[in-house]
Amino acid sequence: MIHKATGNLLKADAEALVNTVNCVGFMGKGIALQFKQAWPENFEAYAKACKAGEVRPGRMFIWETGRLVNPKYIINFPTKRDWRGKARIEDIRDGLRALVSDVRRLGISSIAVPPLGCGNGGLNWREVRPLIEAAFAGVSNVKVSLYSPGGAPEPKTMPVKTKKPGMTPARALFIKLMHQYGALNYRRTLLEIQKLGYFLQEVGENLRLRYEAGLYGPYAANLNKVLERIEGHFIRGYDDSQKPDTDIELLPGVVEEADAVLTKHSESVARLKRVADLIQGFETPYGMELLSSVHWVCTHHSPTANTADAAVGAVHKWNDRKREMFRADHVRIAYDRLKELTWIH
């Protein structure tokens, strides 16, 4: 029996939860990332199986939770052959045959199924849904909770069971900077966190972030892995969408934990203060993008902008968005701040 379900699939009262995966061992987006955070042991087993070539289209990788209560099984359903590619409808068909066969073999009486291959997979739900319904039509004794695209819960409600990471100096600096930024009651978004990391690294803190010129200014894709690792332990709100306006919150007690670590790192604390001094008065998404973009064209752009007028020209040539959004006088104000505090020469 199939019925429409909404909300958080990971909290469904079902014997088996279906997770959509690729065949190369990555769970970095969508529901797979949610499963990785909620069931890290499943991810470890899946990644090992991928290395052994055991995860492939048309074959389920089933992990038993060892629990007496639901869920008892995590069924990893390969919808993509590679994490970069798109899902193929033939892999969904073959996978559904294998899924139903495994459900019968294991005597599973209830199962929660996501929109297989849709979302990041790129398939059309109107094409996929009939395949799922047809596949389970012959197993009327199984309760199938079918989730449609677009109903993903808020990241802050998603369970996180990954091992808590240690509070390193780099993480402590990020947390302190985020805390100081949020203390002024400004929204703390992914865009602003990207810029905080950029300035912290530019002032000499080796964060190993690889910044490039992005749509919204300097952007480091590998910062997302940092945030993913501390989600649910130090912060709350990060998900795979990577939308610049995503709000991030600090969890209770993490600021004090960061303070304790930083007492032994006076040079890092001095760098933190220098960043805080620089961004004072620019603590909005607009201001942070403006300030970091001007700094970028004055230090990393070729040729570097060495006057306020050159900075205006370089920022306006960056993309149409910046040309339309950033007024010339605002660019000059940002340039003067950077010059005054010797961030540029």
mmCIF file of C-alpha atoms in Angstrom:
data_model
loop_
_atom_site.group_PDB
_atom_site.id
_atom_site.type_symbol
_atom_site.label_atom_id
_atom_site.label_comp_id
_atom_site.label_asym_id
_atom_site.label_seq_id
_atom_site.Cartn_x
_atom_site.Cartn_y
_atom_site.Cartn_z
ATOM 1 C CA MET A 1 0.000 0.000 0.000
ATOM 2 C CA ILE A 2 1.453 3.349 -1.080
ATOM 3 C CA HIS A 3 0.607 6.612 0.624
ATOM 4 C CA LYS A 4 1.935 10.140 0.201
ATOM 5 C CA ALA A 5 4.323 11.257 2.937
ATOM 6 C CA THR A 6 5.724 14.645 3.902
ATOM 7 C CA GLY A 7 8.308 15.944 6.349
ATOM 8 C CA ASN A 8 11.541 14.332 7.459
ATOM 9 C CA LEU A 9 12.083 10.936 5.838
ATOM 10 C CA LEU A 10 14.844 10.116 8.320
ATOM 11 C CA LYS A 11 12.287 10.251 11.123
ATOM 12 C CA ALA A 12 9.750 8.028 9.355
ATOM 13 C CA ASP A 13 8.423 5.107 11.398
ATOM 14 C CA ALA A 14 9.412 2.444 8.878
ATOM 15 C CA GLU A 15 11.478 -0.734 8.982
ATOM 16 C CA ALA A 16 13.558 0.447 6.042
ATOM 17 C CA LEU A 17 14.657 3.894 4.914
ATOM 18 C CA VAL A 18 15.819 4.337 1.326
ATOM 19 C CA ASN A 19 18.841 6.557 0.708
ATOM 20 C CA THR A 20 19.777 7.673 -2.810
ATOM 21 C CA VAL A 21 23.500 7.337 -3.551
ATOM 22 C CA ASN A 22 26.085 7.373 -6.321
ATOM 23 C CA CYS A 23 28.498 4.534 -7.017
ATOM 24 C CA VAL A 24 31.757 6.274 -6.117
ATOM 25 C CA GLY A 25 31.492 6.743 -2.360
ATOM 26 C CA PHE A 26 30.436 10.376 -1.933
ATOM 27 C CA MET A 27 27.488 11.636 0.123
ATOM 28 C CA GLY A 28 27.864 15.379 -0.244
ATOM 29 C CA LYS A 29 24.436 16.635 -1.281
ATOM 30 C CA GLY A 30 20.725 16.134 -0.900
ATOM 31 C CA ILE A 31 19.244 13.348 1.154
ATOM 32 C CA ALA A 32 22.535 11.419 0.993
ATOM 33 C CA LEU A 33 24.235 14.140 3.052
ATOM 34 C CA GLN A 34 21.394 13.958 5.568
ATOM 35 C CA PHE A 35 21.875 10.194 5.860
ATOM 36 C CA LYS A 36 25.631 10.649 6.222
ATOM 37 C CA GLN A 37 25.118 12.947 9.191
ATOM 38 C CA ALA A 38 22.380 10.835 10.786
ATOM 39 C CA TRP A 39 23.928 7.396 10.142
ATOM 40 C CA PRO A 40 27.731 7.793 9.851
ATOM 41 C CA GLU A 41 28.301 4.033 10.228
ATOM 42 C CA ASN A 42 26.164 3.437 7.143
ATOM 43 C CA PHE A 43 28.292 5.930 5.218
ATOM 44 C CA GLU A 44 31.512 4.194 6.265
ATOM 45 C CA ALA A 45 30.192 0.800 5.141
ATOM 46 C CA TYR A 46 28.894 2.265 1.868
ATOM 47 C CA ALA A 47 32.184 4.049 1.081
ATOM 48 C CA LYS A 48 34.109 0.821 1.710
ATOM 49 C CA ALA A 49 31.719 -1.093 -0.556
ATOM 50 C CA CYS A 50 32.189 1.505 -3.305
ATOM 51 C CA LYS A 51 35.961 1.036 -3.170
ATOM 52 C CA ALA A 52 35.403 -2.702 -3.540
ATOM 53 C CA GLY A 53 33.149 -2.152 -6.569
ATOM 54 C CA GLU A 54 30.105 -3.565 -4.781
ATOM 55 C CA VAL A 55 27.848 -0.543 -5.296
ATOM 56 C CA ARG A 56 26.456 -0.367 -8.811
ATOM 57 C CA PRO A 57 23.193 0.409 -10.616
ATOM 58 C CA GLY A 58 20.450 -2.152 -10.239
ATOM 59 C CA ARG A 59 21.786 -3.452 -6.925
ATOM 60 C CA MET A 60 20.933 -2.289 -3.415
ATOM 61 C CA PHE A 61 23.574 -1.840 -0.738
ATOM 62 C CA ILE A 62 21.756 -2.689 2.490
ATOM 63 C CA TRP A 63 23.046 -1.758 5.920
ATOM 64 C CA GLU A 64 21.446 -3.161 9.079
ATOM 65 C CA THR A 65 21.141 -0.687 11.938
ATOM 66 C CA GLY A 66 21.192 -3.386 14.638
ATOM 67 C CA ARG A 67 18.249 -1.715 16.375
ATOM 68 C CA LEU A 68 15.223 -3.440 17.851
ATOM 69 C CA VAL A 69 13.073 -0.502 16.797
ATOM 70 C CA ASN A 70 12.672 1.205 13.439
ATOM 71 C CA PRO A 71 14.506 1.730 11.238
ATOM 72 C CA LYS A 72 16.124 -1.681 11.001
ATOM 73 C CA TYR A 73 17.574 -1.212 7.527
ATOM 74 C CA ILE A 74 19.133 1.607 5.535
ATOM 75 C CA ILE A 75 18.784 0.699 1.861
ATOM 76 C CA ASN A 76 21.264 2.602 -0.291
ATOM 77 C CA PHE A 77 19.739 2.892 -3.766
ATOM 78 C CA PRO A 78 22.238 3.808 -6.537
ATOM 79 C CA THR A 79 20.571 6.495 -8.657
ATOM 80 C CA LYS A 80 23.757 8.042 -10.106
ATOM 81 C CA ARG A 81 26.860 6.314 -11.379
ATOM 82 C CA ASP A 82 29.092 9.273 -10.529
ATOM 83 C CA TRP A 83 28.416 12.147 -8.158
ATOM 84 C CA ARG A 84 28.994 14.672 -10.955
ATOM 85 C CA GLY A 85 26.542 13.114 -13.389
ATOM 86 C CA LYS A 86 22.778 12.854 -13.614
ATOM 87 C CA ALA A 87 20.517 9.928 -12.806
ATOM 88 C CA ARG A 88 19.380 7.607 -15.591
ATOM 89 C CA ILE A 89 15.802 6.428 -15.797
ATOM 90 C CA GLU A 90 16.934 2.902 -16.734
ATOM 91 C CA ASP A 91 18.944 2.707 -13.491
ATOM 92 C CA ILE A 92 15.818 3.654 -11.553
ATOM 93 C CA ARG A 93 13.845 0.869 -13.289
ATOM 94 C CA ASP A 94 16.542 -1.730 -12.636
ATOM 95 C CA GLY A 95 16.989 -0.511 -9.086
ATOM 96 C CA LEU A 96 13.291 -0.727 -8.297
ATOM 97 C CA ARG A 97 13.233 -4.376 -9.374
ATOM 98 C CA ALA A 98 16.147 -5.083 -7.035
ATOM 99 C CA LEU A 99 14.581 -3.035 -4.233
ATOM 100 C CA VAL A 100 11.265 -4.889 -4.347
ATOM 101 C CA SER A 101 13.116 -8.215 -4.494
ATOM 102 C CA ASP A 102 15.108 -7.309 -1.374
ATOM 103 C CA VAL A 103 11.993 -6.093 0.436
ATOM 104 C CA ARG A 104 10.368 -9.477 -0.181
ATOM 105 C CA ARG A 105 13.515 -11.408 0.748
ATOM 106 C CA LEU A 106 13.950 -9.586 4.065
ATOM 107 C CA GLY A 107 10.258 -9.609 4.926
ATOM 108 C CA ILE A 108 10.165 -5.824 5.282
ATOM 109 C CA SER A 109 6.662 -4.603 6.104
ATOM 110 C CA SER A 110 7.174 -0.836 5.866
ATOM 111 C CA ILE A 111 9.527 1.365 3.866
ATOM 112 C CA ALA A 112 10.109 5.092 3.307
ATOM 113 C CA VAL A 113 11.067 6.015 -0.263
ATOM 114 C CA PRO A 114 12.389 9.409 -1.460
ATOM 115 C CA PRO A 115 11.882 10.824 -4.993
ATOM 116 C CA LEU A 116 14.465 8.556 -6.630
ATOM 117 C CA GLY A 117 16.778 10.366 -9.036
ATOM 118 C CA CYS A 118 14.925 13.665 -8.815
ATOM 119 C CA GLY A 119 16.359 16.872 -7.357
ATOM 120 C CA ASN A 120 20.140 16.685 -7.804
ATOM 121 C CA GLY A 121 19.642 13.650 -10.045
ATOM 122 C CA GLY A 122 17.732 15.700 -12.594
ATOM 123 C CA LEU A 123 14.903 13.258 -13.379
ATOM 124 C CA ASN A 124 11.261 14.294 -13.731
ATOM 125 C CA TRP A 125 9.064 13.257 -10.795
ATOM 126 C CA ARG A 126 6.110 12.761 -13.159
ATOM 127 C CA GLU A 127 8.149 10.063 -14.871
ATOM 128 C CA VAL A 128 9.664 8.493 -11.762
ATOM 129 C CA ARG A 129 6.592 8.311 -9.541
ATOM 130 C CA PRO A 130 4.631 5.904 -11.820
ATOM 131 C CA LEU A 131 7.655 3.591 -11.884
ATOM 132 C CA ILE A 132 7.738 3.437 -8.078
ATOM 133 C CA GLU A 133 3.987 2.872 -7.858
ATOM 134 C CA ALA A 134 4.106 0.117 -10.478
ATOM 135 C CA ALA A 135 7.058 -1.607 -8.794
ATOM 136 C CA PHE A 136 5.277 -1.840 -5.436
ATOM 137 C CA ALA A 137 1.868 -2.686 -6.886
ATOM 138 C CA GLY A 138 2.550 -6.388 -6.421
ATOM 139 C CA VAL A 139 3.511 -6.156 -2.736
ATOM 140 C CA SER A 140 0.286 -4.961 -1.161
ATOM 141 C CA ASN A 141 1.333 -6.176 2.304
ATOM 142 C CA VAL A 142 4.109 -3.557 2.464
ATOM 143 C CA LYS A 143 3.359 -0.022 3.648
ATOM 144 C CA VAL A 144 5.227 2.368 1.341
ATOM 145 C CA SER A 145 5.635 5.973 2.465
ATOM 146 C CA LEU A 146 6.433 7.877 -0.732
ATOM 147 C CA TYR A 147 8.030 11.318 -0.459
ATOM 148 C CA SER A 148 7.754 13.821 -3.304
ATOM 149 C CA PRO A 149 10.398 16.436 -4.245
ATOM 150 C CA GLY A 150 10.532 19.829 -2.586
ATOM 151 C CA GLY A 151 9.355 18.906 0.874
ATOM 152 C CA ALA A 152 12.752 18.789 2.567
ATOM 153 C CA PRO A 153 12.684 19.825 6.242
ATOM 154 C CA GLU A 154 14.718 22.678 7.698
ATOM 155 C CA PRO A 155 18.401 21.755 8.211
ATOM 156 C CA LYS A 156 18.079 22.641 11.897
ATOM 157 C CA THR A 157 15.614 19.764 12.364
ATOM 158 C CA MET A 158 17.809 17.111 10.744
ATOM 159 C CA PRO A 159 19.402 14.521 13.059
ATOM 160 C CA VAL A 160 23.202 14.574 13.313
ATOM 161 C CA LYS A 161 24.983 11.547 14.790
ATOM 162 C CA THR A 162 28.476 12.067 13.429
ATOM 163 C CA LYS A 163 31.338 12.008 15.927
ATOM 164 C CA LYS A 164 31.912 15.417 17.455
ATOM 165 C CA PRO A 165 35.086 16.947 15.997
ATOM 166 C CA GLY A 166 37.728 18.490 18.193
ATOM 167 C CA MET A 167 37.836 22.231 18.775
ATOM 168 C CA THR A 168 40.920 23.157 16.757
ATOM 169 C CA PRO A 169 42.362 26.685 16.748
ATOM 170 C CA ALA A 170 40.993 27.246 13.230
ATOM 171 C CA ARG A 171 37.493 26.166 14.249
ATOM 172 C CA ALA A 172 37.726 28.253 17.404
ATOM 173 C CA LEU A 173 38.645 31.326 15.348
ATOM 174 C CA PHE A 174 35.705 30.789 13.019
ATOM 175 C CA ILE A 175 33.338 30.421 15.946
ATOM 176 C CA LYS A 176 34.638 33.537 17.691
ATOM 177 C CA LEU A 177 34.414 35.585 14.523
ATOM 178 C CA MET A 178 30.885 34.331 13.854
ATOM 179 C CA HIS A 179 29.952 35.114 17.440
ATOM 180 C CA GLN A 180 31.304 38.658 17.290
ATOM 181 C CA TYR A 181 29.552 39.215 13.972
ATOM 182 C CA GLY A 182 26.223 37.905 15.256
ATOM 183 C CA ALA A 183 26.486 39.861 18.519
ATOM 184 C CA LEU A 184 25.325 42.953 16.628
ATOM 185 C CA ASN A 185 22.058 41.169 15.754
ATOM 186 C CA TYR A 186 22.941 40.923 12.078
ATOM 187 C CA ARG A 187 21.956 37.778 10.218
ATOM 188 C CA ARG A 188 24.835 35.338 10.040
ATOM 189 C CA THR A 189 24.616 33.844 6.550
ATOM 190 C CA LEU A 190 26.790 31.584 4.424
ATOM 191 C CA LEU A 191 27.796 34.568 2.292
ATOM 192 C CA GLU A 192 29.129 36.421 5.292
ATOM 193 C CA ILE A 193 30.841 33.344 6.734
ATOM 194 C CA GLN A 194 32.657 32.897 3.423
ATOM 195 C CA LYS A 195 33.924 36.464 3.681
ATOM 196 C CA LEU A 196 34.921 36.117 7.340
ATOM 197 C CA GLY A 197 37.028 33.106 6.406
ATOM 198 C CA TYR A 198 38.531 35.009 3.506
ATOM 199 C CA PHE A 199 39.690 37.925 5.642
ATOM 200 C CA LEU A 200 40.949 35.643 8.401
ATOM 201 C CA GLN A 201 43.103 33.793 5.903
ATOM 202 C CA GLU A 202 44.262 37.000 4.222
ATOM 203 C CA VAL A 203 45.500 38.373 7.535
ATOM 204 C CA GLY A 204 47.805 35.377 7.896
ATOM 205 C CA GLU A 205 45.806 32.531 9.461
ATOM 206 C CA ASN A 206 46.512 29.328 7.550
ATOM 207 C CA LEU A 207 43.010 27.913 7.105
ATOM 208 C CA ARG A 208 43.876 26.020 3.904
ATOM 209 C CA LEU A 209 40.873 27.505 2.133
ATOM 210 C CA ARG A 210 41.095 27.769 -1.661
ATOM 211 C CA TYR A 211 39.458 31.057 -2.572
ATOM 212 C CA GLU A 212 38.490 31.968 -6.123
ATOM 213 C CA ALA A 213 36.575 34.848 -7.703
ATOM 214 C CA GLY A 214 32.946 33.767 -7.387
ATOM 215 C CA LEU A 215 29.580 35.297 -8.201
ATOM 216 C CA TYR A 216 29.318 36.913 -4.759
ATOM 217 C CA GLY A 217 33.004 37.729 -4.323
ATOM 218 C CA PRO A 218 35.841 35.555 -2.978
ATOM 219 C CA TYR A 219 34.535 32.000 -2.534
ATOM 220 C CA ALA A 220 36.141 28.804 -1.193
ATOM 221 C CA ALA A 221 34.275 25.622 -2.088
ATOM 222 C CA ASN A 222 36.219 23.610 0.494
ATOM 223 C CA LEU A 223 34.838 25.783 3.302
ATOM 224 C CA ASN A 224 31.580 23.896 2.798
ATOM 225 C CA LYS A 225 33.300 20.692 3.950
ATOM 226 C CA VAL A 226 34.436 22.506 7.095
ATOM 227 C CA LEU A 227 30.883 23.622 7.840
ATOM 228 C CA GLU A 228 29.486 20.170 7.064
ATOM 229 C CA ARG A 229 31.894 18.629 9.587
ATOM 230 C CA ILE A 230 30.892 20.959 12.443
ATOM 231 C CA GLU A 231 27.156 21.003 11.639
ATOM 232 C CA GLY A 232 25.163 19.705 14.588
ATOM 233 C CA HIS A 233 28.155 19.999 16.933
ATOM 234 C CA PHE A 234 29.210 23.659 16.861
ATOM 235 C CA ILE A 235 26.732 25.189 14.410
ATOM 236 C CA ARG A 236 23.206 24.554 13.158
ATOM 237 C CA GLY A 237 21.613 25.415 9.839
ATOM 238 C CA TYR A 238 24.143 24.269 7.239
ATOM 239 C CA ASP A 239 22.857 22.053 4.446
ATOM 240 C CA ASP A 240 23.980 21.153 0.955
ATOM 241 C CA SER A 241 22.033 23.903 -0.801
ATOM 242 C CA GLN A 242 24.914 26.344 -0.259
ATOM 243 C CA LYS A 243 22.510 29.245 -0.717
ATOM 244 C CA PRO A 244 24.272 32.480 0.258
ATOM 245 C CA ASP A 245 21.363 33.645 2.427
ATOM 246 C CA THR A 246 21.272 30.455 4.547
ATOM 247 C CA ASP A 247 21.251 31.408 8.240
ATOM 248 C CA ILE A 248 23.799 29.727 10.512
ATOM 249 C CA GLU A 249 23.459 29.593 14.297
ATOM 250 C CA LEU A 250 26.051 28.832 16.968
ATOM 251 C CA LEU A 251 25.110 26.118 19.441
ATOM 252 C CA PRO A 252 25.128 26.811 23.201
ATOM 253 C CA GLY A 253 28.500 26.492 24.897
ATOM 254 C CA VAL A 254 30.666 26.567 21.767
ATOM 255 C CA VAL A 255 31.885 30.137 22.277
ATOM 256 C CA GLU A 256 33.228 29.268 25.734
ATOM 257 C CA GLU A 257 34.865 26.158 24.273
ATOM 258 C CA ALA A 258 36.489 28.290 21.579
ATOM 259 C CA ASP A 259 37.703 30.815 24.163
ATOM 260 C CA ALA A 260 39.424 28.047 26.119
ATOM 261 C CA VAL A 261 41.341 26.918 23.033
ATOM 262 C CA LEU A 262 42.343 30.428 21.959
ATOM 263 C CA THR A 263 43.936 31.310 25.309
ATOM 264 C CA LYS A 264 47.023 29.485 24.018
ATOM 265 C CA HIS A 265 47.047 31.203 20.616
ATOM 266 C CA SER A 266 47.655 34.909 21.144
ATOM 267 C CA GLU A 267 48.824 35.528 17.562
ATOM 268 C CA SER A 268 45.598 34.088 16.179
ATOM 269 C CA VAL A 269 43.569 36.234 18.578
ATOM 270 C CA ALA A 270 45.445 39.299 17.290
ATOM 271 C CA ARG A 271 44.508 38.353 13.725
ATOM 272 C CA LEU A 272 40.917 37.925 14.841
ATOM 273 C CA LYS A 273 40.905 41.454 16.236
ATOM 274 C CA ARG A 274 42.354 42.829 13.034
ATOM 275 C CA VAL A 275 39.521 41.278 11.010
ATOM 276 C CA ALA A 276 36.945 42.567 13.502
ATOM 277 C CA ASP A 277 38.372 46.083 13.202
ATOM 278 C CA LEU A 278 38.290 45.928 9.412
ATOM 279 C CA ILE A 279 34.677 44.827 9.005
ATOM 280 C CA GLN A 280 33.250 47.257 11.562
ATOM 281 C CA GLY A 281 30.488 49.148 9.788
ATOM 282 C CA PHE A 282 30.350 46.614 6.940
ATOM 283 C CA GLU A 283 28.488 43.891 8.861
ATOM 284 C CA THR A 284 25.780 43.124 6.294
ATOM 285 C CA PRO A 285 25.745 40.776 3.294
ATOM 286 C CA TYR A 286 26.077 43.830 1.035
ATOM 287 C CA GLY A 287 28.937 45.303 3.037
ATOM 288 C CA MET A 288 30.869 42.053 3.359
ATOM 289 C CA GLU A 289 30.593 41.239 -0.332
ATOM 290 C CA LEU A 290 31.620 44.794 -1.200
ATOM 291 C CA LEU A 291 34.624 44.880 1.132
ATOM 292 C CA SER A 292 35.929 41.437 0.160
ATOM 293 C CA SER A 293 35.433 42.077 -3.565
ATOM 294 C CA VAL A 294 37.373 45.346 -3.398
ATOM 295 C CA HIS A 295 40.152 43.619 -1.457
ATOM 296 C CA TRP A 296 40.272 40.836 -4.045
ATOM 297 C CA VAL A 297 40.693 43.153 -7.034
ATOM 298 C CA CYS A 298 43.424 45.016 -5.153
ATOM 299 C CA THR A 299 45.400 41.896 -4.224
ATOM 300 C CA HIS A 300 44.511 38.896 -6.425
ATOM 301 C CA HIS A 301 43.108 40.366 -9.627
ATOM 302 C CA SER A 302 45.367 40.739 -12.665
ATOM 303 C CA PRO A 303 46.245 43.524 -13.019
ATOM 304 C CA THR A 304 45.802 44.535 -9.407
ATOM 305 C CA ALA A 305 43.814 47.702 -8.780
ATOM 306 C CA ASN A 306 46.145 50.215 -7.119
ATOM 307 C CA THR A 307 43.810 53.221 -6.999
ATOM 308 C CA ALA A 308 40.220 53.763 -5.937
ATOM 309 C CA ASP A 309 39.175 54.419 -9.539
ATOM 310 C CA ALA A 310 40.886 51.239 -10.684
ATOM 311 C CA ALA A 311 39.046 49.321 -7.956
ATOM 312 C CA VAL A 312 35.715 50.744 -9.154
ATOM 313 C CA GLY A 313 36.477 49.642 -12.702
ATOM 314 C CA ALA A 314 37.619 46.157 -11.699
ATOM 315 C CA VAL A 315 34.638 45.513 -9.421
ATOM 316 C CA HIS A 316 32.190 46.703 -12.082
ATOM 317 C CA LYS A 317 33.849 44.449 -14.672
ATOM 318 C CA TRP A 318 33.605 41.436 -12.319
ATOM 319 C CA ASN A 319 30.032 40.689 -13.396
ATOM 320 C CA ASP A 320 26.754 42.433 -14.200
ATOM 321 C CA ARG A 321 25.485 41.837 -10.680
ATOM 322 C CA LYS A 322 28.284 43.807 -9.056
ATOM 323 C CA ARG A 323 28.119 46.585 -11.632
ATOM 324 C CA GLU A 324 24.405 47.076 -10.955
ATOM 325 C CA MET A 325 24.598 46.645 -7.179
ATOM 326 C CA PHE A 326 27.758 48.424 -6.022
ATOM 327 C CA ARG A 327 27.802 52.176 -6.420
ATOM 328 C CA ALA A 328 31.142 53.765 -7.288
ATOM 329 C CA ASP A 329 31.191 55.841 -4.102
ATOM 330 C CA HIS A 330 30.607 52.703 -2.006
ATOM 331 C CA VAL A 331 33.528 50.973 -3.716
ATOM 332 C CA ARG A 332 35.695 53.981 -2.890
ATOM 333 C CA ILE A 333 34.607 53.890 0.757
ATOM 334 C CA ALA A 334 35.607 50.218 0.963
ATOM 335 C CA TYR A 335 38.906 50.977 -0.764
ATOM 336 C CA ASP A 336 39.656 53.766 1.716
ATOM 337 C CA ARG A 337 38.929 51.474 4.678
ATOM 338 C CA LEU A 338 41.281 48.808 3.345
ATOM 339 C CA LYS A 339 43.956 51.415 2.681
ATOM 340 C CA GLU A 340 43.557 53.083 6.077
ATOM 341 C CA LEU A 341 43.994 49.793 7.956
ATOM 342 C CA THR A 342 46.887 48.707 5.686
ATOM 343 C CA TRP A 343 45.105 45.725 4.161
ATOM 344 C CA ILE A 344 46.172 47.094 0.784
ATOM 345 C CA HIS A 345 49.120 49.303 -0.167
#
